[in-house]
PDB file of C-alpha atoms in Angstrom:
ATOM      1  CA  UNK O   1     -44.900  86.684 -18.755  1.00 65.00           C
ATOM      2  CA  UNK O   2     -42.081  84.368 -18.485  1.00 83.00           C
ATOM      3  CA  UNK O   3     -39.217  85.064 -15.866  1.00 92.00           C
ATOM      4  CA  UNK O   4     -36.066  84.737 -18.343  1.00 94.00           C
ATOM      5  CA  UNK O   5     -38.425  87.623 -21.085  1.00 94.00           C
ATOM      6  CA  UNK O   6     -38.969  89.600 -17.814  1.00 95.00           C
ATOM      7  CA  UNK O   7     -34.982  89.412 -17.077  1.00 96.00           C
ATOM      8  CA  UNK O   8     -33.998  89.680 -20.683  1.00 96.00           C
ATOM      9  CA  UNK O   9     -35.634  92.612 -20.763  1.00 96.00           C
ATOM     10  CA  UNK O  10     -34.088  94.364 -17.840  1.00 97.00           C
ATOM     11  CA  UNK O  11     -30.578  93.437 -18.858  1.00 97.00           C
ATOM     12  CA  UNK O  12     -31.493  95.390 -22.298  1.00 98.00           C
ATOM     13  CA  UNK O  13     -33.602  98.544 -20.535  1.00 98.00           C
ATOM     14  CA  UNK O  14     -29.643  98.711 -18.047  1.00 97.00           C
ATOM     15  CA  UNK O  15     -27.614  98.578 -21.214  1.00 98.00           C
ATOM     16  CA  UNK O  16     -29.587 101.023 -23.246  1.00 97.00           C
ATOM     17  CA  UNK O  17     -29.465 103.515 -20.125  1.00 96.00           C
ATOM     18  CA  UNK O  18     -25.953 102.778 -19.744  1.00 93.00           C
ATOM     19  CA  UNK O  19     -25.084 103.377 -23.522  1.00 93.00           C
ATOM     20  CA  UNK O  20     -26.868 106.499 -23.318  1.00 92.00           C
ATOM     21  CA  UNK O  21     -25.195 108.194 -20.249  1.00 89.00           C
ATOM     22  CA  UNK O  22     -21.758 107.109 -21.917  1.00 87.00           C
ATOM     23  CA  UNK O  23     -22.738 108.722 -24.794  1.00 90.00           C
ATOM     24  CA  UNK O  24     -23.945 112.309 -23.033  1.00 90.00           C
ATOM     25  CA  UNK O  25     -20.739 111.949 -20.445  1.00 85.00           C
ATOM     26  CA  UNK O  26     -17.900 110.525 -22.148  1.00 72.00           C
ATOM     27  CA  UNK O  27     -15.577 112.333 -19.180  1.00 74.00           C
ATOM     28  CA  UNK O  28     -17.305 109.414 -16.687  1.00 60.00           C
ATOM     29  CA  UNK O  29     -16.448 106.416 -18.679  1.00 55.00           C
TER      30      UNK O  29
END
């Protein structure tokens, strides 16, 4: 597995967990 997939997809895993607690707790924007 190449190092920039393996990154890639641990910027997008932090983003999608991010987008979902901002989503279920707008008051901690």
């Amino acid at each position: 597995m190449p190092s920039s997939l393996l990154i890639a997809g641990s910027v997008a895993a932090g983003l999608l967990v991010y987008l979902v607690v901002v989503l279920l707790r707008p008051e901690r924007f």
